[in-house]
Every structure is written in structure tokens, then in C-alpha cells.
Short mmCIF file of C-alpha atoms in Angstrom, two decimals:
data_model
loop_
_atom_site.label_atom_id
_atom_site.label_comp_id
_atom_site.label_asym_id
_atom_site.label_seq_id
_atom_site.Cartn_x
_atom_site.Cartn_y
_atom_site.Cartn_z
CA MET A 725 -104.38 21.36 -68.62
CA ILE A 726 -105.55 22.42 -65.15
CA ASN A 727 -109.04 21.10 -65.93
CA TRP A 728 -107.71 17.69 -66.97
CA LEU A 729 -105.47 17.43 -63.91
CA LEU A 730 -108.33 18.36 -61.60
CA LEU A 731 -110.60 15.83 -63.30
CA ALA A 732 -107.96 13.11 -62.92
CA ALA A 733 -107.52 13.95 -59.23
CA PHE A 734 -111.28 13.84 -58.66
CA ILE A 735 -111.69 10.48 -60.44
CA LEU A 736 -108.80 8.92 -58.51
CA TRP A 737 -110.26 10.25 -55.26
CA VAL A 738 -113.65 8.69 -56.02
CA ILE A 739 -111.96 5.37 -56.89
CA GLU A 740 -110.05 5.46 -53.59
CA LEU A 741 -113.29 6.09 -51.67
CA LEU A 742 -114.98 3.17 -53.41
CA ILE A 743 -112.10 0.78 -52.81
CA SER A 744 -111.69 1.72 -49.15
CA GLY A 745 -115.44 1.77 -48.58
CA ARG A 746 -115.38 4.97 -46.55
CA ARG A 747 -117.36 8.20 -46.56
CA PRO A 748 -115.41 11.48 -46.41
CA ALA A 749 -116.22 13.87 -43.57
CA LEU A 750 -117.58 16.77 -45.64
CA PRO A 751 -119.49 19.69 -44.04
CA ARG A 752 -123.15 19.69 -45.04
CA LEU A 753 -123.18 23.42 -45.73
CA LEU A 754 -120.22 23.02 -48.08
CA LEU A 755 -121.98 20.20 -49.93
CA PHE A 756 -125.10 22.34 -50.27
CA LEU A 757 -123.13 25.33 -51.60
CA THR A 758 -121.26 23.13 -54.06
CA CYS A 759 -124.43 21.55 -55.43
CA ALA A 760 -126.24 24.91 -55.56
CA LEU A 761 -123.44 26.66 -57.44
CA VAL A 762 -122.98 23.81 -59.91
CA GLY A 763 -126.74 23.67 -60.40
CA ILE A 764 -127.16 27.41 -60.97
CA GLY A 765 -124.15 27.77 -63.24
CA GLY A 766 -124.92 24.58 -65.13
CA TRP A 767 -128.52 25.67 -65.71
CA MET A 768 -127.41 29.11 -66.94
CA ALA A 769 -125.11 27.47 -69.49
CA LEU A 770 -127.66 24.80 -70.49
CA ASN A 771 -130.47 27.36 -70.89
CA ALA A 772 -128.28 29.93 -72.68
CA LYS A 773 -130.30 32.41 -74.72
CA SER A 774 -127.54 33.33 -77.16
CA ILE A 775 -123.92 32.90 -78.16
CA TYR A 776 -121.58 35.83 -78.68
CA ASP A 777 -120.00 36.33 -82.10
CA SER A 778 -116.71 38.11 -81.39
CA ASP A 779 -116.09 38.83 -85.09
CA PHE A 780 -119.27 40.88 -85.52
CA TYR A 781 -119.74 41.88 -81.86
CA ALA A 782 -123.26 40.47 -81.87
CA PHE A 783 -125.33 38.02 -79.82
CA VAL A 784 -126.73 35.23 -81.97
CA PRO A 785 -130.00 33.85 -80.51
CA LEU A 786 -130.14 30.16 -79.57
CA TRP A 787 -132.99 27.75 -78.99
CA ASN A 788 -133.21 27.11 -75.25
CA LEU A 789 -135.17 24.84 -72.96
CA ALA A 790 -137.14 27.46 -71.03
CA PRO A 791 -137.17 30.91 -72.66
CA GLN A 792 -139.08 32.41 -69.74
CA LEU A 793 -136.39 31.40 -67.22
CA ALA A 794 -132.91 32.83 -66.68
CA GLY A 795 -130.13 31.81 -69.03
CA SER A 796 -126.63 32.91 -70.00
CA VAL A 797 -126.10 35.47 -72.74
CA ASP A 798 -123.12 33.48 -74.08
CA TYR A 799 -123.31 29.70 -74.11
CA ALA A 800 -119.65 29.08 -75.03
CA THR A 801 -118.15 31.25 -72.30
CA SER A 802 -120.48 30.01 -69.57
CA ALA A 803 -120.00 26.35 -70.50
CA ALA A 804 -116.21 26.74 -70.42
CA TRP A 805 -116.30 28.64 -67.13
CA MET A 806 -118.59 26.10 -65.47
CA THR A 807 -116.34 23.23 -66.51
CA ARG A 808 -113.49 24.80 -64.58
CA GLY A 809 -115.73 26.07 -61.78
CA ALA A 810 -117.26 22.65 -61.11
CA LEU A 811 -113.82 21.03 -61.02
CA LEU A 812 -112.54 23.69 -58.60
CA LEU A 813 -115.52 23.06 -56.32
CA CYS A 814 -114.70 19.35 -56.43
CA ALA A 815 -111.10 20.24 -55.58
CA ILE A 816 -112.33 21.95 -52.41
CA LEU A 817 -114.14 18.76 -51.38
CA PHE A 818 -111.03 16.71 -52.17
CA VAL A 819 -108.77 18.94 -50.04
CA VAL A 820 -111.27 18.78 -47.16
CA ASP A 821 -110.88 15.01 -47.16
CA LEU A 822 -107.13 15.09 -47.80
CA SER A 823 -106.55 17.49 -44.93
CA GLN A 824 -107.77 14.91 -42.42
CA SER A 825 -104.46 13.07 -42.90
CA ASN A 826 -101.53 14.54 -40.98
CA ARG A 827 -99.03 13.14 -43.47
CA TRP A 828 -100.80 14.41 -46.60
CA LEU A 829 -101.48 17.76 -44.98
CA LEU A 830 -97.75 18.26 -44.52
CA ARG A 831 -96.99 17.05 -48.05
CA LEU A 832 -99.47 19.52 -49.47
CA TRP A 833 -97.86 22.30 -47.44
CA TYR A 834 -94.39 21.32 -48.63
CA THR A 835 -95.56 21.31 -52.26
CA ILE A 836 -97.02 24.80 -51.97
CA GLY A 837 -93.80 26.07 -50.38
CA LEU A 838 -91.50 24.55 -53.01
CA VAL A 839 -93.57 25.78 -55.94
CA ALA A 840 -93.80 29.23 -54.38
CA GLY A 841 -90.03 29.44 -54.06
CA SER A 842 -89.50 28.34 -57.66
CA ILE A 843 -91.98 30.90 -59.05
CA ALA A 844 -90.46 33.67 -56.92
CA PHE A 845 -86.95 32.70 -58.03
CA LEU A 846 -88.01 32.79 -61.69
CA GLY A 847 -89.44 36.27 -61.30
CA LEU A 848 -86.35 37.57 -59.52
CA LEU A 849 -84.09 36.02 -62.14
CA GLN A 850 -86.09 37.67 -64.92
CA LYS A 851 -85.77 41.02 -63.17
CA ALA A 852 -82.05 40.60 -62.59
CA THR A 853 -81.34 39.68 -66.22
CA GLY A 854 -83.58 42.32 -67.75
CA ALA A 855 -85.86 39.80 -69.48
CA ARG A 856 -88.32 41.36 -71.92
CA MET A 857 -90.89 38.57 -71.67
CA ILE A 858 -91.71 35.44 -69.68
CA PHE A 859 -89.01 32.75 -70.10
CA TRP A 860 -86.86 35.32 -71.95
CA GLN A 861 -88.96 35.17 -75.12
CA GLU A 862 -89.36 38.01 -77.58
CA ALA A 863 -91.64 40.78 -76.38
CA PRO A 864 -95.02 40.80 -78.20
CA PRO A 865 -96.16 43.86 -80.19
CA TRP A 866 -98.59 44.89 -77.45
CA GLY A 867 -95.70 44.92 -74.95
CA ALA A 868 -96.34 43.10 -71.67
CA THR A 869 -94.12 45.39 -69.65
CA THR A 870 -95.54 44.49 -66.22
CA PHE A 871 -95.04 40.72 -66.30
CA PHE A 872 -93.49 38.86 -63.40
CA ALA A 873 -92.52 35.17 -63.31
CA THR A 874 -95.27 33.33 -65.25
CA TYR A 875 -97.86 36.11 -64.95
CA TYR A 876 -98.44 38.70 -67.66
CA TYR A 877 -99.99 41.15 -65.19
CA HIS A 878 -98.03 42.21 -62.12
CA GLY A 879 -101.20 42.53 -60.04
CA ASN A 880 -101.97 38.82 -60.47
CA ALA A 881 -98.36 37.95 -59.72
CA GLY A 882 -98.55 40.00 -56.53
CA ALA A 883 -101.82 38.33 -55.52
CA TYR A 884 -100.23 34.91 -56.05
CA LEU A 885 -97.16 35.83 -54.00
CA ASN A 886 -99.34 37.07 -51.15
CA LEU A 887 -101.14 33.73 -51.24
CA VAL A 888 -97.95 31.72 -50.86
CA TRP A 889 -95.42 33.73 -48.86
CA PRO A 890 -97.42 33.40 -45.60
CA LEU A 891 -97.27 29.62 -45.99
CA THR A 892 -93.50 29.70 -46.62
CA ALA A 893 -93.25 31.84 -43.47
CA GLY A 894 -95.20 29.15 -41.65
CA LEU A 895 -92.82 26.46 -42.88
CA ALA A 896 -89.86 28.53 -41.68
CA VAL A 897 -91.50 29.03 -38.28
CA ARG A 898 -92.26 25.31 -38.05
CA ALA A 899 -88.68 24.40 -39.00
CA PHE A 900 -87.25 26.56 -36.19
CA THR A 901 -89.79 25.59 -33.53
CA THR A 902 -89.49 21.83 -33.99
CA SER A 903 -86.49 19.52 -34.02
CA SER A 904 -86.03 19.82 -37.78
CA HIS A 905 -82.88 19.01 -39.72
CA PRO A 906 -80.61 22.05 -40.34
CA GLY A 907 -81.03 21.47 -44.06
CA MET A 908 -84.80 21.83 -43.74
CA ARG A 909 -84.37 25.05 -41.79
CA ALA A 910 -82.09 26.46 -44.47
CA LEU A 911 -84.48 25.36 -47.23
CA TRP A 912 -87.64 26.92 -45.81
CA MET A 913 -85.90 30.09 -44.68
CA SER A 914 -84.59 30.44 -48.25
CA MET A 915 -88.09 29.92 -49.67
CA PHE A 916 -89.45 32.56 -47.30
CA ILE A 917 -86.76 35.09 -48.25
CA LEU A 918 -87.28 34.44 -51.97
CA THR A 919 -91.05 34.91 -51.85
CA LEU A 920 -90.78 38.02 -49.69
CA ALA A 921 -88.12 39.49 -51.99
CA ALA A 922 -90.34 38.71 -54.99
CA VAL A 923 -93.15 40.78 -53.46
CA ALA A 924 -90.75 43.71 -53.07
CA ALA A 925 -89.37 43.33 -56.61
CA ASN A 926 -92.78 43.02 -58.23
CA THR A 927 -94.26 46.35 -59.35
CA SER A 928 -97.77 45.90 -57.93
CA ARG A 929 -98.32 48.57 -55.29
CA MET A 930 -101.50 46.97 -53.95
CA ALA A 931 -99.71 43.65 -53.50
CA GLN A 932 -96.87 45.34 -51.61
CA LEU A 933 -99.28 47.21 -49.36
CA ILE A 934 -101.20 44.03 -48.55
CA ALA A 935 -97.95 42.14 -47.94
CA LEU A 936 -96.87 44.82 -45.48
CA LEU A 937 -100.19 44.63 -43.62
CA LEU A 938 -100.04 40.83 -43.49
CA PHE A 939 -96.43 40.90 -42.30
CA ILE A 940 -97.29 43.32 -39.49
CA ALA A 941 -100.25 41.15 -38.49
CA LEU A 942 -98.04 38.05 -38.39
CA CYS A 943 -95.41 39.82 -36.29
CA VAL A 944 -98.03 41.04 -33.81
CA LYS A 945 -99.64 37.60 -33.56
CA LEU A 946 -96.59 35.32 -33.55
CA GLY A 947 -93.76 37.59 -32.41
CA PRO A 948 -94.42 37.55 -28.63
CA THR A 949 -95.02 33.79 -28.64
CA LEU A 950 -91.78 33.06 -30.48
CA LEU A 951 -89.79 35.38 -28.23
CA ARG A 952 -91.10 33.65 -25.12
CA LYS A 953 -89.94 30.28 -26.46
CA LEU A 954 -86.42 31.48 -27.21
CA SER A 955 -83.59 31.61 -24.71
CA ARG A 956 -81.34 34.66 -24.43
CA ILE A 957 -78.72 33.16 -26.73
CA GLU A 958 -81.39 32.11 -29.24
CA LYS A 959 -82.83 35.65 -29.18
CA ASN A 960 -79.42 37.08 -30.06
CA ILE A 961 -79.13 34.57 -32.88
CA ALA A 962 -82.63 35.50 -34.07
CA ILE A 963 -81.74 39.21 -34.10
CA ALA A 964 -78.57 38.50 -36.06
CA GLY A 965 -80.58 36.33 -38.44
CA ALA A 966 -83.16 39.08 -38.93
CA ILE A 967 -80.39 41.55 -39.79
CA ALA A 968 -78.91 39.03 -42.23
CA ILE A 969 -82.31 38.55 -43.84
CA LEU A 970 -82.78 42.31 -44.17
CA LEU A 971 -79.37 42.68 -45.82
CA THR A 972 -80.17 39.78 -48.13
CA LEU A 973 -83.43 41.44 -49.16
CA VAL A 974 -81.59 44.71 -49.84
CA ALA A 975 -79.03 42.88 -51.97
CA LEU A 976 -81.75 41.07 -53.87
CA GLY A 977 -83.55 44.36 -54.35
CA GLN A 978 -80.49 45.97 -55.94
CA ALA A 979 -79.93 42.96 -58.18
CA THR A 980 -83.58 42.80 -59.28
CA HIS A 981 -84.05 46.50 -60.03
CA LEU A 982 -86.05 47.44 -56.95
CA GLU A 983 -86.08 51.02 -58.21
CA GLN A 984 -88.92 50.09 -60.59
CA PRO A 985 -91.55 49.48 -57.88
CA LEU A 986 -90.16 52.44 -55.90
CA ASN A 987 -90.66 54.70 -58.91
CA ARG A 988 -94.26 53.54 -59.18
CA TRP A 989 -94.87 54.52 -55.55
CA GLN A 990 -93.54 58.01 -56.29
CA THR A 991 -96.23 58.51 -58.95
CA VAL A 992 -99.07 57.03 -56.91
CA SER A 993 -100.76 60.40 -56.28
CA GLU A 994 -100.90 61.05 -60.03
CA ARG A 995 -101.99 57.60 -61.19
CA ILE A 996 -104.72 56.61 -58.72
CA PRO A 997 -107.24 59.45 -59.37
CA ASN A 998 -106.93 58.96 -63.16
CA ASP A 999 -106.96 55.17 -63.18
CA ALA A 1000 -109.43 53.81 -65.75
CA ARG A 1001 -110.52 51.02 -63.41
CA TRP A 1002 -112.65 53.48 -61.41
CA ARG A 1003 -114.59 54.54 -64.50
CA ALA A 1004 -114.97 50.90 -65.54
CA SER A 1005 -116.45 50.13 -62.13
CA ARG A 1006 -118.99 52.95 -62.61
CA VAL A 1007 -119.98 51.42 -65.94
CA ALA A 1008 -120.42 48.03 -64.25
CA ILE A 1009 -122.51 49.60 -61.47
CA SER A 1010 -124.87 51.01 -64.11
CA ALA A 1011 -125.57 47.42 -65.22
CA LEU A 1012 -126.58 46.19 -61.74
CA PRO A 1013 -130.32 46.89 -62.19
CA ASP A 1014 -130.35 44.34 -65.05
CA VAL A 1015 -128.52 41.42 -63.35
CA GLY A 1016 -131.56 39.89 -61.64
CA PHE A 1017 -131.27 36.88 -59.35
CA PHE A 1018 -128.83 34.88 -61.51
CA GLY A 1019 -126.90 37.45 -63.54
CA PHE A 1020 -125.84 37.35 -67.17
CA GLY A 1021 -124.12 33.98 -66.87
CA PRO A 1022 -120.77 32.66 -65.56
CA GLY A 1023 -117.77 34.25 -67.27
CA THR A 1024 -119.84 36.61 -69.44
CA PHE A 1025 -118.42 39.91 -68.22
CA ARG A 1026 -116.15 40.27 -71.25
CA VAL A 1027 -119.11 40.08 -73.68
CA VAL A 1028 -121.61 42.10 -71.60
CA PHE A 1029 -119.39 45.00 -70.57
CA PRO A 1030 -118.87 46.47 -74.08
CA SER A 1031 -122.63 46.97 -74.52
CA TYR A 1032 -122.91 49.06 -71.35
CA ASN A 1033 -119.56 50.76 -71.88
CA SER A 1034 -120.50 52.04 -75.35
CA VAL A 1035 -123.51 54.00 -74.03
CA SER A 1036 -122.07 55.12 -70.68
CA ILE A 1037 -120.97 58.64 -69.84
CA ASN A 1038 -118.03 56.97 -68.05
CA HIS A 1039 -116.87 55.28 -71.24
CA VAL A 1040 -113.42 53.68 -70.93
CA PRO A 1041 -111.23 52.81 -73.92
CA GLY A 1042 -109.77 49.41 -74.69
CA THR A 1043 -110.92 45.81 -74.34
CA TRP A 1044 -111.81 44.69 -70.81
CA ARG A 1045 -111.64 40.95 -70.24
CA PHE A 1046 -111.99 41.40 -66.48
CA LEU A 1047 -113.26 44.16 -64.24
CA HIS A 1048 -110.72 45.38 -61.70
CA GLU A 1049 -113.18 44.54 -58.92
CA ASP A 1050 -113.82 40.84 -58.44
CA TYR A 1051 -116.88 41.20 -56.25
CA LEU A 1052 -118.72 43.51 -58.65
CA GLN A 1053 -117.85 41.26 -61.59
CA THR A 1054 -119.19 38.25 -59.68
CA VAL A 1055 -122.50 40.03 -59.11
CA LEU A 1056 -122.77 40.83 -62.84
CA GLU A 1057 -122.10 37.22 -63.87
CA TRP A 1058 -123.93 35.35 -61.10
CA GLY A 1059 -126.61 37.77 -59.96
CA TRP A 1060 -127.62 38.40 -56.38
CA VAL A 1061 -128.34 34.77 -55.51
CA GLY A 1062 -125.27 33.24 -57.14
CA SER A 1063 -122.86 35.87 -55.84
CA GLY A 1064 -124.34 35.44 -52.36
CA LEU A 1065 -123.62 31.71 -52.51
CA TRP A 1066 -120.04 32.36 -53.67
CA GLY A 1067 -119.60 34.85 -50.83
CA LEU A 1068 -120.89 32.29 -48.35
CA LEU A 1069 -118.47 29.70 -49.71
CA PHE A 1070 -115.47 32.05 -49.56
CA PHE A 1071 -116.05 34.11 -46.44
CA GLY A 1072 -118.00 31.35 -44.71
CA GLY A 1073 -114.97 29.07 -45.03
CA MET A 1074 -112.79 31.72 -43.41
CA VAL A 1075 -115.27 32.21 -40.56
CA ILE A 1076 -115.50 28.45 -39.95
CA ALA A 1077 -111.70 28.22 -39.93
CA ILE A 1078 -111.41 31.05 -37.41
CA ARG A 1079 -114.08 29.50 -35.18
CA SER A 1080 -112.40 26.09 -35.38
CA TYR A 1081 -109.03 27.65 -34.60
CA LYS A 1082 -110.45 29.24 -31.43
CA LYS A 1083 -112.24 26.12 -30.17
CA PRO A 1084 -110.80 24.60 -26.95
CA TRP A 1085 -110.10 21.29 -28.66
CA ALA A 1086 -108.01 23.09 -31.30
CA GLN A 1087 -105.31 23.43 -28.63
CA HIS A 1088 -104.75 19.69 -29.05
CA TRP A 1089 -104.14 19.89 -32.79
CA ARG A 1090 -100.68 19.06 -33.99
CA PRO A 1091 -98.51 22.18 -34.43
CA ARG A 1092 -98.59 21.71 -38.21
CA ARG A 1093 -102.39 21.98 -38.20
CA ARG A 1094 -102.52 25.11 -36.06
CA LEU A 1095 -99.79 26.81 -38.07
CA LEU A 1096 -101.19 25.89 -41.48
CA GLN A 1097 -104.74 26.86 -40.55
CA PHE A 1098 -103.60 30.25 -39.28
CA PHE A 1099 -101.41 31.06 -42.29
CA ALA A 1100 -104.08 29.87 -44.75
CA ILE A 1101 -106.56 32.28 -43.17
CA VAL A 1102 -104.04 35.14 -43.40
CA ALA A 1103 -103.37 34.35 -47.07
CA LEU A 1104 -107.09 34.32 -47.89
CA VAL A 1105 -107.54 37.68 -46.16
CA GLY A 1106 -104.80 39.04 -48.42
CA VAL A 1107 -106.42 37.87 -51.67
CA ALA A 1108 -109.84 39.07 -50.43
CA LEU A 1109 -108.40 42.58 -50.03
CA HIS A 1110 -106.64 42.44 -53.38
CA ALA A 1111 -109.89 41.46 -55.11
CA LEU A 1112 -111.29 44.90 -54.25
CA ILE A 1113 -109.20 46.64 -56.93
CA ASP A 1114 -108.01 43.79 -59.20
CA PHE A 1115 -109.15 40.45 -60.60
CA PRO A 1116 -107.04 37.72 -58.93
CA LEU A 1117 -110.08 35.48 -58.40
CA GLN A 1118 -110.60 35.27 -62.18
CA ILE A 1119 -107.18 33.70 -62.83
CA ALA A 1120 -107.13 29.89 -63.02
CA SER A 1121 -103.90 29.30 -61.08
CA ILE A 1122 -104.95 31.65 -58.27
CA GLN A 1123 -108.40 30.06 -58.22
CA LEU A 1124 -106.72 26.70 -57.66
CA TYR A 1125 -104.75 27.97 -54.67
CA VAL A 1126 -107.82 29.67 -53.21
CA ALA A 1127 -109.79 26.43 -53.63
CA THR A 1128 -107.02 24.55 -51.83
CA TYR A 1129 -106.96 27.00 -48.92
CA LEU A 1130 -110.75 26.94 -48.68
CA GLY A 1131 -110.56 23.16 -48.49
CA LEU A 1132 -108.20 23.52 -45.53
CA CYS A 1133 -110.53 26.04 -43.88
CA TRP A 1134 -113.70 24.00 -44.34
CA GLY A 1135 -111.86 20.82 -43.37
CA GLY A 1136 -110.72 22.32 -40.08
CA ALA A 1137 -114.16 21.71 -38.58
CA ALA A 1138 -113.56 17.93 -38.77
CA TRP A 1139 -109.94 18.00 -37.58
CA GLN A 1140 -110.97 17.11 -34.03
CA ARG A 1141 -112.16 13.68 -35.15
CA SER A 1142 -109.14 13.10 -37.39
CA GLU A 1143 -106.80 14.08 -34.55
CA VAL A 1144 -108.51 11.58 -32.25
CA ARG A 1145 -108.05 8.85 -34.84
CA GLY A 1146 -104.44 9.93 -35.35
CA ARG A 1147 -103.68 9.81 -31.63
CA GLY A 1148 -105.16 6.33 -31.47
CA LYS A 1149 -102.86 5.12 -34.22
CA GLU A 1150 -99.82 6.48 -32.40
CA HIS A 1151 -100.03 3.63 -29.90
CA GLY A 1152 -99.48 1.21 -32.75
CA GLY A 1153 -96.57 3.11 -34.25
CA GLN A 1154 -95.62 6.55 -35.50
CA SER A 1155 -93.34 7.91 -38.17
CA SER A 1156 -90.23 9.76 -37.09
CA GLU A 1157 -91.49 12.88 -38.84
CA ASP A 1158 -94.68 12.91 -36.78
CA SER A 1159 -92.87 12.19 -33.54
CA ARG A 1160 -90.90 15.44 -33.80
CA GLU A 1161 -94.14 17.29 -33.16
#
């Protein structure tokens, strides 16, 4: 479903470009990375050397175009992964172009905030009612005891919440620092409280630790600025509001069984040293000498890992669809060249966003642009940390959010030109929503 929606969005975007006769302002480095990644992944799938038979746990050889060149070890998995991967890369380009519009930038931000609040509310409601499965269905035989909202695994749910709660915080800050309607202030403050409470109620310790670090960073960065803008009466109101928010979070915690994540923190010293993910990472490290320049093929970790695991002294039981270390899994699947390109796309986008944010002309951005850029960077830092011990970047919905944020980061380099065009249009008329900023 996500693939079809992304394809429809891309086709409609291309049609709009053709009708309007314009060229989107896309960074050349981003275009190069997109073409290189699609080319490498597409070639690995097209030149696949085998296909994995999951019934007999065997690799069935295939005829391929160039046997002497690199190719995926599983055609089906790599072809499916590249279909989604190519569409996500196109989504980044689409968001880069979309972000040049002040109106659509705000609409995108609103959409993320509303969806975040709804997902957080669902998770809290499930906790409060003692649901045994997502949407109150019957629990499966294998027992998904760590689900939250629409995620089977609490770690992925926590990674998603850490991607969205900074943006709901930004919407709340924007609502109280501009002449917004009281209803909008109440709405975005509610979304912020819900997403923050969901992080506390979720049982992922890593997600809670990252959320705490991000929250401290936001307070250090924005706290003094906000306090300077507030009068004495407004400061007293803010303190009272903070106390009310804290009490609300405590009440939500009691209603949503906050003792579950607290109990997990009490056993942290026992669980961490014996966690199977560390042994699985050692098994994956033993496979690094065989990855070469282009790896085993996109998405092939699940079929490659059992072969190395079965002969390793660090053997781990069970079936491993993902390694609890996104960066190491990326190296296995994409090799040294492909993983380097992905790293340049991900971390390069963050660096470009930070540089754009610190440019002198960034001071003339609209407040919505400065706020959204800052909070998007903070959210990406959170998921980058989480990827060290989990696999959030392998989950389709989280990939979509990361692609959207990367589009905002890469698009920030061209915001100076779009702001100039926007200022020029103001002389001919401006919406009431824009005029408040």
C-alpha cells in the first residue's frame, strides 16, 4: 500500500512539473546519490546469482547477465526492497520540491503532528484498557507482548515516537509564539502531551533514554529564548502550565500502566549483558570480510545471516529478520560502497541542514521554516542513535518519515531562493495564515 501511494504521489508530481513547465530546485549531490543508489541496488537485483528457497533453506542458482560481476544472493528479496527503496528516494526529491512552498510546508507539518497524536492516543488507549493485541484482536500463539499502537515491536514504536514528538513540540512552540487561535494552541499542546506520554508508557528503554536526551537538548536550546520573549505574567502562566503538564503526564502514566516500563528499567543490569543482540552483531561482524564493494544484495540479511550463524561460536537461537544494528546490517546488504552512499545521503542531509540553519540568510526565513528545520534535525539525530541497537531504519513507516525529514533537510539549501520569491508575492497579496508570522 505504501509503495502504491508513493508511486501515485511521484506520478502526480511529474505531471504537475510538466504542466507548469518548471524545473524543481534539487541539489546536485542529492540527485547523484539517488541515481547511484538506484543504479547499484537495481543492478544487484537484476544480476542476482540465486533465489532463496525458504522451505528448504537453500539458494537456487539463477542465470544472470554477468556472472563475474556482483549480484544479489536472493533475487526476490532484493527486487522487492529496491521497489520500495527507489520510491522512498523519489519521495525525498518530492519533499525537497514541496518544501519550497510555505503553505505546503505548514500543511505537511500539520499532517505529521495530527497523525502522531492519533498513533500516540491509540497506544495509550491500548495500555489503559489492557489490550492483548493491536486493535484489541486476539493475541497470536507467538505472543506479541511488547506491541504499542500499530507496532508489534516496542523498539520500533519508540523510534517512531521520537521521530514525531519533537515536531509536535515545535507546533506547540509555534502556536504560543505566534498570534494563533486558542483552539490551535490547545490542539498542538494536546498532541505534544500525548506523544510525550506515549514515549513514557512505551516499554522501550532505549527510546525513553533518547527522548530524555532530546528533551534536555531542546530545553537548553529553546528555553532561554522563550523565557526572554515572555513577560513576567506570561512566565508565571508558563510555570503553571508546566506543572499542569507534569501532573497530566503522571495521571496518564497511572492510567496506562507506567509501572511496566519502570519494571524494565529495574532489570536493565541483568538484561543488557545477556542480550542476544550482542552475539548476533558478532556473527554479523564475522561476515564483513565477504561483503565486498556491493554486499550481498538489498534486503538479504534475513537469508544470509542463518548461514553465518550456524557455524559461528556466537550462535544465537531463533529467526532473525533484522539485525539489531542498522548500520552493520546496511554494510552487509550494500557493501562498503553502497553503505557509504547511504551514509552520505542520511548524515550528509543532516550536515547540509545544520549548515543552512546557521547561514546568515537563514535569519530571514519564516519562523515556521526555522522551527521545522531545527526539530527535523533533532528527530533525525534521535533515530540515528536508536539505529545503533535496533532496526528502525528497516521498517517501512519509519523509512517514510525519515525520507520526509531528509527531504526537508536537503531542501533547506534552496530555501533562500524560495523565501525571496515568497517575499515578492507578498506585495501582491498574502493569506491571513502567513501574515501572522
